[in-house]
PDB file of C-alpha atoms in Angstrom:
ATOM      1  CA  UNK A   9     -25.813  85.622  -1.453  1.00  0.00           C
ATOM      2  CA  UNK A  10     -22.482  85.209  -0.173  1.00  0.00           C
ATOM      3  CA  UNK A  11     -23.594  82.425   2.283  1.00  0.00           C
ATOM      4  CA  UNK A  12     -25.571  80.618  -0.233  1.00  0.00           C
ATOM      5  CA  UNK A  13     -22.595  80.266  -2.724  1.00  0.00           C
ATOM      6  CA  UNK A  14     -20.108  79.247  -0.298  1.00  0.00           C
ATOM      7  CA  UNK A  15     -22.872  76.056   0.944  1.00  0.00           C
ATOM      8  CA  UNK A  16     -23.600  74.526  -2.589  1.00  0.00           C
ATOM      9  CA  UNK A  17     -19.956  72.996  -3.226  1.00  0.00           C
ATOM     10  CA  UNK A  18     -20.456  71.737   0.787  1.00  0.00           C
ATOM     11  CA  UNK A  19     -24.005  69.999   0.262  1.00  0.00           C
ATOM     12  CA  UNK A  20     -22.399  68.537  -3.562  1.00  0.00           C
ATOM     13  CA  UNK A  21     -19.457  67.165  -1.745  1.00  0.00           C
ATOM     14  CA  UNK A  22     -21.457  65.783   0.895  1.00  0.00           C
ATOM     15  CA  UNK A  23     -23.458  63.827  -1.968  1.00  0.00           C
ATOM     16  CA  UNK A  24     -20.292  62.966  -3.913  1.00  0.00           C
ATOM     17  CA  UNK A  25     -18.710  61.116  -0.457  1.00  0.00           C
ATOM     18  CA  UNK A  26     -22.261  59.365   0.090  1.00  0.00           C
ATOM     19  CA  UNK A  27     -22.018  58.428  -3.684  1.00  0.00           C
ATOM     20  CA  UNK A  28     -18.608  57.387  -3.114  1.00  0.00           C
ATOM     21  CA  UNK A  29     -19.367  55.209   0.048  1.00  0.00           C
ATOM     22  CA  UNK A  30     -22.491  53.563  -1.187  1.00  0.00           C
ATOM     23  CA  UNK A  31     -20.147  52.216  -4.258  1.00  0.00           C
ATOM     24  CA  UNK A  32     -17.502  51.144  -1.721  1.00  0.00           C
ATOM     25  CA  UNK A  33     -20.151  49.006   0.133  1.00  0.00           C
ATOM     26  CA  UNK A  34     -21.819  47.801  -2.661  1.00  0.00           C
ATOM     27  CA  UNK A  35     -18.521  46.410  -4.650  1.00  0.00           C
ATOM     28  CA  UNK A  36     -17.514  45.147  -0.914  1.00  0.00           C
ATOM     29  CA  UNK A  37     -20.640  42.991  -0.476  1.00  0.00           C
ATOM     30  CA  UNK A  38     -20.459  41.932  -3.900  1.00  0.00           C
ATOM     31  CA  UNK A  39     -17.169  40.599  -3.398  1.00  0.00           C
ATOM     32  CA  UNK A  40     -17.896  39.011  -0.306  1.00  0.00           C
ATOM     33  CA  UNK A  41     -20.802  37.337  -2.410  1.00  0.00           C
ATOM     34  CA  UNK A  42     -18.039  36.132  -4.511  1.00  0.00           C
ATOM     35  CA  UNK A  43     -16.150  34.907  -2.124  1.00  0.00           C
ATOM     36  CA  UNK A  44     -18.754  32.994  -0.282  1.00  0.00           C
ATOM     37  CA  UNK A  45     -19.717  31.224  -3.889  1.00  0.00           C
ATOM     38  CA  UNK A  46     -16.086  30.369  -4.696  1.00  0.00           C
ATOM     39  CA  UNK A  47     -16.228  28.755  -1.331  1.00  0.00           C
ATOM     40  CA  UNK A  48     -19.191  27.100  -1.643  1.00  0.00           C
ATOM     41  CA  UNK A  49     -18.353  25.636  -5.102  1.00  0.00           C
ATOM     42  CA  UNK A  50     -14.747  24.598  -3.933  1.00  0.00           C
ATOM     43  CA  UNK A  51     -17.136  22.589  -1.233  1.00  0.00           C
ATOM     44  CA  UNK A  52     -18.634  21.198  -3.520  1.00  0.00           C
ATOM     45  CA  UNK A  53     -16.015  20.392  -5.695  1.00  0.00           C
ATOM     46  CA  UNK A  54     -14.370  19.105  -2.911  1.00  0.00           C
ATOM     47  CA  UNK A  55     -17.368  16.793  -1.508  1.00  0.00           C
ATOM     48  CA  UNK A  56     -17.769  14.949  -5.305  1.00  0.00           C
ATOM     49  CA  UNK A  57     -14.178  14.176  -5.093  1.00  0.00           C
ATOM     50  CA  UNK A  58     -14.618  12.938  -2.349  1.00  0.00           C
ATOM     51  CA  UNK A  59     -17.660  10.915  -3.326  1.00  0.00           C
ATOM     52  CA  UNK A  60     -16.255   9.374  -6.773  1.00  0.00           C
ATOM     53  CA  UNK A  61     -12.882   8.537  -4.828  1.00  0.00           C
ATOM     54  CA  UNK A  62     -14.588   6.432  -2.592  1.00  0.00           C
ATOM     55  CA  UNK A  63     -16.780   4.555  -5.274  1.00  0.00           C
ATOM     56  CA  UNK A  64     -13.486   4.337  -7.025  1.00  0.00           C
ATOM     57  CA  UNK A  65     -11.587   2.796  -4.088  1.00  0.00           C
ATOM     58  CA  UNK A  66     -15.136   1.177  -2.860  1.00  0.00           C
ATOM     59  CA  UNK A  67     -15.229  -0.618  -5.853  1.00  0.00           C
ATOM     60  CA  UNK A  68     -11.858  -1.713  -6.464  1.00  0.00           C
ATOM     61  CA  UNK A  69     -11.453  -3.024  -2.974  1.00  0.00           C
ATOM     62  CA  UNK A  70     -14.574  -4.854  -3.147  1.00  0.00           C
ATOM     63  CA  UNK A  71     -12.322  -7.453  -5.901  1.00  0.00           C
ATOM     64  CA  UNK A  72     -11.396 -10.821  -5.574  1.00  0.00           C
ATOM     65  CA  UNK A  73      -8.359  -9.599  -6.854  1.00  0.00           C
ATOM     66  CA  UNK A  74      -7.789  -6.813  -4.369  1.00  0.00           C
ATOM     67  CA  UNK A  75      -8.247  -9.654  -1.250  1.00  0.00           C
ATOM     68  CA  UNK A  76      -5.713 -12.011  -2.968  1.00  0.00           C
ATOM     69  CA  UNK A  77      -3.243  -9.073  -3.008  1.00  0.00           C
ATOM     70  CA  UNK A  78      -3.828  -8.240   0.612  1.00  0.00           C
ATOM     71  CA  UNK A  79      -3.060 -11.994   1.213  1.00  0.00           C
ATOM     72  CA  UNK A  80      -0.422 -12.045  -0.530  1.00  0.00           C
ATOM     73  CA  UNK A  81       1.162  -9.016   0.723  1.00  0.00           C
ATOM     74  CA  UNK A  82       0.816 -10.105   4.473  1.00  0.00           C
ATOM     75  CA  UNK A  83       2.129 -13.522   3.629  1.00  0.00           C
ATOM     76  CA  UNK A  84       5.053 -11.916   1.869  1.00  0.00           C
ATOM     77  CA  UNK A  85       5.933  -9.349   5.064  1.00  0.00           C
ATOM     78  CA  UNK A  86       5.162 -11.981   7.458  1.00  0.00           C
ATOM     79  CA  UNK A  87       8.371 -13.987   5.398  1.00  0.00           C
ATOM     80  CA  UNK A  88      10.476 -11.216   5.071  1.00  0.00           C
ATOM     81  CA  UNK A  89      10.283 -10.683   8.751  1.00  0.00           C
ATOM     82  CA  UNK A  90      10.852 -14.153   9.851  1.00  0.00           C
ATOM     83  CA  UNK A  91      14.008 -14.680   7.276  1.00  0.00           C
ATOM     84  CA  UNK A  92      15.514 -10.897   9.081  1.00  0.00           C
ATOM     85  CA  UNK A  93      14.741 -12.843  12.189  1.00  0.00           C
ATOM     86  CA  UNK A  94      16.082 -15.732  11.723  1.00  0.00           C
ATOM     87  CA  UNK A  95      18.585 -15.685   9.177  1.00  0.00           C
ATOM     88  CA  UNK A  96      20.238 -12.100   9.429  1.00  0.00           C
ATOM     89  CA  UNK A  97      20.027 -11.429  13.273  1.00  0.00           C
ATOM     90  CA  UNK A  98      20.672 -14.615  14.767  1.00  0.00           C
ATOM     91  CA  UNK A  99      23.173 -16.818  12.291  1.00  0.00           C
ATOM     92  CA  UNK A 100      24.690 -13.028  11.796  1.00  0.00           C
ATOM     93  CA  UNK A 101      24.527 -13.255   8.247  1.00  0.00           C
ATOM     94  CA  UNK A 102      24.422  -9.934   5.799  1.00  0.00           C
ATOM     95  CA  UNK A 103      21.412  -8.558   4.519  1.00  0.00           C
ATOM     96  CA  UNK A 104      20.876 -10.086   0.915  1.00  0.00           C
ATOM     97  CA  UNK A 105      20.372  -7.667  -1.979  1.00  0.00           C
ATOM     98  CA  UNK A 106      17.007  -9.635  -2.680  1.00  0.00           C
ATOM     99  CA  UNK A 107      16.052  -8.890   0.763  1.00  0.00           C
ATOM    100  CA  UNK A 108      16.657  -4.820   0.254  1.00  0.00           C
ATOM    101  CA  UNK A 109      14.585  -5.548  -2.993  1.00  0.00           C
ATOM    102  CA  UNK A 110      11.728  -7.019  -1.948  1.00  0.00           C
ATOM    103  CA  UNK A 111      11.037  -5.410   0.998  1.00  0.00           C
ATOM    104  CA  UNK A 112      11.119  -2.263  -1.324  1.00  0.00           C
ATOM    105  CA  UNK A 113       8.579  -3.284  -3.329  1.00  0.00           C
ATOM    106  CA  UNK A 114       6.058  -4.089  -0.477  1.00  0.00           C
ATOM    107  CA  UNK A 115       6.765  -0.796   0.665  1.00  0.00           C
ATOM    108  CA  UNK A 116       6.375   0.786  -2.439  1.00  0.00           C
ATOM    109  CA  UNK A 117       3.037  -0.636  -2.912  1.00  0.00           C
ATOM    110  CA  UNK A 118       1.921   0.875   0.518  1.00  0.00           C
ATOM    111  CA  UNK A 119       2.854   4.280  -0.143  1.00  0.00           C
ATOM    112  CA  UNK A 120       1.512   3.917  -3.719  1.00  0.00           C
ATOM    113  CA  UNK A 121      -2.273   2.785  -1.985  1.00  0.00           C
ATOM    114  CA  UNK A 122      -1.841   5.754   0.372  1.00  0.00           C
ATOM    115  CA  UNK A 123      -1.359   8.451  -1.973  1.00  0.00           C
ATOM    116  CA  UNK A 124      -3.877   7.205  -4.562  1.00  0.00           C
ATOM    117  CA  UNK A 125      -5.986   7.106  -1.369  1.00  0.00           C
ATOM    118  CA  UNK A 126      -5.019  10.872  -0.556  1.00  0.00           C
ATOM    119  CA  UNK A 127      -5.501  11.847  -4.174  1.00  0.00           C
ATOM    120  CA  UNK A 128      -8.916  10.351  -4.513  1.00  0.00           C
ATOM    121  CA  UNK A 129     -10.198  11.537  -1.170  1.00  0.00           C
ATOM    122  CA  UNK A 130      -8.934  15.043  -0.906  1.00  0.00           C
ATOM    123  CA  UNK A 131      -9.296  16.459   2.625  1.00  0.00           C
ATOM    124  CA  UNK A 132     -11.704  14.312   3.783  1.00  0.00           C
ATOM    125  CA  UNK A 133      -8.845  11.566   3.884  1.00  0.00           C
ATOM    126  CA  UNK A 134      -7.568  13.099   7.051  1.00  0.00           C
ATOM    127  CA  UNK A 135     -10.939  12.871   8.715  1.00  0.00           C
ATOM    128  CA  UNK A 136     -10.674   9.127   9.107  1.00  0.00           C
ATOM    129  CA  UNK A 137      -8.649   7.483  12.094  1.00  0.00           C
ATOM    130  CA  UNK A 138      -7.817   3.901   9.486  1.00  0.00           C
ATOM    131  CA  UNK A 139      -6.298   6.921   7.092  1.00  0.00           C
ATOM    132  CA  UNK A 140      -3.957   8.740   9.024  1.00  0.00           C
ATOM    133  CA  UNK A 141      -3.034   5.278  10.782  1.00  0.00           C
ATOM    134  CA  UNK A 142      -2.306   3.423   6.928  1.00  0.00           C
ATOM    135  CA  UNK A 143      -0.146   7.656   6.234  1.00  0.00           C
ATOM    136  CA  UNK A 144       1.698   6.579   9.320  1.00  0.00           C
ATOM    137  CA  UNK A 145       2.757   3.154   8.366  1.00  0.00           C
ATOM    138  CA  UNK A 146       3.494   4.354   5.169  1.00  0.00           C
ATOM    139  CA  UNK A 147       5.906   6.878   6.322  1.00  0.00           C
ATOM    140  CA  UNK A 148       7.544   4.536   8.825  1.00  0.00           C
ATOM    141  CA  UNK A 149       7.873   1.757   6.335  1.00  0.00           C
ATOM    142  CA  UNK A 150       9.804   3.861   4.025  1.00  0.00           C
ATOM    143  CA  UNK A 151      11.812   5.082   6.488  1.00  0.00           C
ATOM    144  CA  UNK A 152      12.579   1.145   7.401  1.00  0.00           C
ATOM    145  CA  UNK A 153      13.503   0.685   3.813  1.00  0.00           C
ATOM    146  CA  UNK A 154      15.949   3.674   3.792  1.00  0.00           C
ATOM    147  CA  UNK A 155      17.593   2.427   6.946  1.00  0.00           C
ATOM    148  CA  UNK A 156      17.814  -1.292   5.503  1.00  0.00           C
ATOM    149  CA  UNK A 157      19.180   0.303   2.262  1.00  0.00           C
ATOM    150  CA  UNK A 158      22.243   1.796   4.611  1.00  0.00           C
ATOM    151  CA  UNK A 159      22.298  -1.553   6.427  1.00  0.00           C
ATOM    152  CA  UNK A 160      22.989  -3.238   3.215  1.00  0.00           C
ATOM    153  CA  UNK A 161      25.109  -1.005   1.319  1.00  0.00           C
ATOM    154  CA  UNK A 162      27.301  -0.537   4.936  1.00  0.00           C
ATOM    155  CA  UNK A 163      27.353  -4.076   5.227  1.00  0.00           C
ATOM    156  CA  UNK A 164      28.587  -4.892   1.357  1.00  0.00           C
ATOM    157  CA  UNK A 165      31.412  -2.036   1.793  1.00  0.00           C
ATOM    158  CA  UNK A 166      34.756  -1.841   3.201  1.00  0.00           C
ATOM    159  CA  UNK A 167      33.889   0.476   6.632  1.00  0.00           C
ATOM    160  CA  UNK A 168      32.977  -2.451   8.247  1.00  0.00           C
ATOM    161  CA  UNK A 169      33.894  -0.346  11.469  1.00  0.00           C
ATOM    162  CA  UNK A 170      31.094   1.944  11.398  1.00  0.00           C
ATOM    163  CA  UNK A 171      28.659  -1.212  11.191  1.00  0.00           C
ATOM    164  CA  UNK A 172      30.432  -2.855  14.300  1.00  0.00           C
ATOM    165  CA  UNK A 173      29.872   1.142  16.276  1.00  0.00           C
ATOM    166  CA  UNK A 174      26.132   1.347  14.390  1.00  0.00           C
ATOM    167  CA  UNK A 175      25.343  -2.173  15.928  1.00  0.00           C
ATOM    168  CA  UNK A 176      26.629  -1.272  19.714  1.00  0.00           C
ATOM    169  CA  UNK A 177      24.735   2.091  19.795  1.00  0.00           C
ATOM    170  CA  UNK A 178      21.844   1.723  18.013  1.00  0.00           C
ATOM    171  CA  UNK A 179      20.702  -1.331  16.872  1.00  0.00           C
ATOM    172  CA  UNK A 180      17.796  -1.839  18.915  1.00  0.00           C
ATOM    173  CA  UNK A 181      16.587   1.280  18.151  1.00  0.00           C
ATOM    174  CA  UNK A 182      16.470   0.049  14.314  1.00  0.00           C
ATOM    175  CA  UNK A 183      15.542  -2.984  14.815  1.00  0.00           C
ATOM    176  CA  UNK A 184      12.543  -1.955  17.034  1.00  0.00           C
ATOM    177  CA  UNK A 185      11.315   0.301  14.162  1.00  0.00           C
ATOM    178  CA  UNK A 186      11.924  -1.928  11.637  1.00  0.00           C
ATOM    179  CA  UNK A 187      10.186  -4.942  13.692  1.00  0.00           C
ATOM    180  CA  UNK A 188       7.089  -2.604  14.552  1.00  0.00           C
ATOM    181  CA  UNK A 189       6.863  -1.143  10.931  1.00  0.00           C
ATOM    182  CA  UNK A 190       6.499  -4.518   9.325  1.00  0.00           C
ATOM    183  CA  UNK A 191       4.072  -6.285  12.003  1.00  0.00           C
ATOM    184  CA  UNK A 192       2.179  -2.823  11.985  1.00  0.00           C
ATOM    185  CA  UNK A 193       1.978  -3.515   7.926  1.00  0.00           C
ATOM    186  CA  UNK A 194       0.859  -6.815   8.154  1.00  0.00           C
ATOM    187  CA  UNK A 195      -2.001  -5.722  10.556  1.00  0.00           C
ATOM    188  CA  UNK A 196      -2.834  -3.075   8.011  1.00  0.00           C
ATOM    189  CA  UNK A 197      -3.317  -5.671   5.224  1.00  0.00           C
ATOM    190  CA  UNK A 198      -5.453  -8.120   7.429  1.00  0.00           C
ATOM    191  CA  UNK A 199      -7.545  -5.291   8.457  1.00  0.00           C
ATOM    192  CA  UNK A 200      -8.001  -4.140   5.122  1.00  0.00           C
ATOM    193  CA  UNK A 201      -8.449  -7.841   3.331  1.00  0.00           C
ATOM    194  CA  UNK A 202     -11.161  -8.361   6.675  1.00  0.00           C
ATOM    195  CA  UNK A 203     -13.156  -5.757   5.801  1.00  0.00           C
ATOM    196  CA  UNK A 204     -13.224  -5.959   2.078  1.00  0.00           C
ATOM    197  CA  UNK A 205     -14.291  -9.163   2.660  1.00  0.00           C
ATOM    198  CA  UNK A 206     -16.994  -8.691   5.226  1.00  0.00           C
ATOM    199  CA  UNK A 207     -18.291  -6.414   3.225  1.00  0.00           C
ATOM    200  CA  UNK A 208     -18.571  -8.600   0.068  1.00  0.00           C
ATOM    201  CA  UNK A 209     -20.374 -11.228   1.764  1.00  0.00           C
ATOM    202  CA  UNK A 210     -22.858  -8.737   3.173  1.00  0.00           C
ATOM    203  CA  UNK A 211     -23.161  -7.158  -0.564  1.00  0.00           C
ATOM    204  CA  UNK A 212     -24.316 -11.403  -1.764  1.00  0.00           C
ATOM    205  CA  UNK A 213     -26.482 -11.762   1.012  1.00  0.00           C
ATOM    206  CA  UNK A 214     -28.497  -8.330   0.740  1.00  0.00           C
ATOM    207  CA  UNK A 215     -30.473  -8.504  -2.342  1.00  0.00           C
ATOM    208  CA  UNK A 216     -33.460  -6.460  -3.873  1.00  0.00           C
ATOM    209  CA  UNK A 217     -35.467  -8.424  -6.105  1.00  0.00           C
ATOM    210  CA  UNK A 218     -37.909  -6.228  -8.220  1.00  0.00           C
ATOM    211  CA  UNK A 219     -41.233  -7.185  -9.272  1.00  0.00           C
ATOM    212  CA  UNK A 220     -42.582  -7.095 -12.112  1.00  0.00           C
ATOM    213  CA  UNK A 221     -46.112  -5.280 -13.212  1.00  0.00           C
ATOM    214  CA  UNK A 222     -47.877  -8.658 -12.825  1.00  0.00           C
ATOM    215  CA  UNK A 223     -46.773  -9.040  -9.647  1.00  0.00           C
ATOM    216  CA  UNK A 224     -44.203 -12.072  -9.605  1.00  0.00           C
ATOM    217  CA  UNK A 225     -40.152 -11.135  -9.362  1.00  0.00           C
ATOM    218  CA  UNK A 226     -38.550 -10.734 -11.963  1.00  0.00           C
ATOM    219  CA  UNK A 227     -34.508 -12.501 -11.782  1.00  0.00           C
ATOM    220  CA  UNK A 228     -33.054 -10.578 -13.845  1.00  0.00           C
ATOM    221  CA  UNK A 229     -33.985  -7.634 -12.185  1.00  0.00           C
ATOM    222  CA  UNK A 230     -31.600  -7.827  -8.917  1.00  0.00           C
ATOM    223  CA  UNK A 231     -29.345  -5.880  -7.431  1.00  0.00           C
ATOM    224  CA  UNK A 232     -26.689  -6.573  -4.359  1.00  0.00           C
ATOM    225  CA  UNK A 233     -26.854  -3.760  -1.720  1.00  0.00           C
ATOM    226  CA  UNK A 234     -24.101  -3.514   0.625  1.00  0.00           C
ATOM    227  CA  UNK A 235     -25.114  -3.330   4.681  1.00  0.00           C
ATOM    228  CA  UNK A 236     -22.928  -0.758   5.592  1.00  0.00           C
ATOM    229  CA  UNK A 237     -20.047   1.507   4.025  1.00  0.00           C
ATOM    230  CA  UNK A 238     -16.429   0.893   4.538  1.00  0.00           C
ATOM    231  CA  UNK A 239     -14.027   3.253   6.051  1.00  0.00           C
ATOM    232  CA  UNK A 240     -11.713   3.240   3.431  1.00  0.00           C
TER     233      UNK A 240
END
């Protein structure tokens, strides 16, 4: 009798710990289910961001307006670097204020494209070569801009000293990263202006023409189909 009490409280605890473990593995697969859903929707999440940025940026690059800006921003660097050239570096003249100011602004419009780019894309924007290439000229235009901003504000002070040192030690240096930041943007904006345009005229020449029940096509029922996607 002895042997029988003393066994009951064993065999209940036994069934209490397999209790106890099957609830343990239970609420640890159902958060693993959790997790793996919370993943899956970030995914997703994360894949129509990435789809309405690019119709966003597809469609705004696809403008007449959005070519005349490249133009006109690759005209405008193209300038700036011949009047450095030229003007600053050869008839040793100081770095104008307008200079500093408009060379700002083109570089403020870069960085501005690349983050909205970023923003719209998510992630994926890394996954693209022409994307971390357009992060990198962003990032060495600005610093350009920083190092004309000392330029100019060294150059309109009184330590005129430190500009003669500055221009013995490192000027080529500054001058090579300036030089290969701006022809690096202007290749940036042709490339981009090239393809918007490319794909525009492939968008007019592919169209679908839908017929109607009768059998002949119906014009107003058209609709321009681009060949190919851009890496944007």
């Amino acid at each position: 009798m002895n042997i029988t009490l003393s066994q009951a409280p064993a065999e209940g605890t036994v069934s209490a710990l397999t209790l106890t473990l099957k609830g343990t593995a239970a609420a640890t697969t159902v958060r693993v289910q959790q997790q793996g859903q919370q993943k899956a929707k970030s995914a997703v999440l994360l894949s129509i961001q990435s789809d309405i940025g690019k119709g966003i940026i597809y469609n705004i690059r696809l403008s007449r307006w959005y070519l005349a800006y490249c133009f006109l921003m690759a005209i405008a660097t193209l300038c700036l670097v011949v009047f450095m050239i030229v003007d600053v570096h050869f008839r040793k003249n100081p770095v104008p204020v307008w200079v500093c100011a408009v060379d700002g602004l083109i570089t403020f419009a870069v960085c501005f494209e690349t983050i909205a780019d970023m923003i719209l894309l998510g992630m994926p924007f890394w996954s693209s070569g022409w994307h971390v290439f357009d992060f990198a000229v962003s990032l060495v235009c600005f610093v350009s801009w920083l190092l004309l901003l000392l330029e100019v504000d060294l150059c309109c002070g009184e330590q005129v000293g430190v500009v003669e040192s500055l221009d013995e030690f490192v000027t080529v240096i500054l001058l090579t990263i300036r030089y290969v930041a701006q022809f690096v943007r202007i290749v940036r904006y042709i490339r981009t202006g090239a393809e918007a345009q490319d794909s525009l005229s492939t968008a007019e020449k592919h169209i679908i023409r839908f017929d109607t029940p009768g059998g002949r096509e119906d014009p107003g029922l058209s609709s321009a189909v681009p060949g190919g996607e851009l890496d944007f």
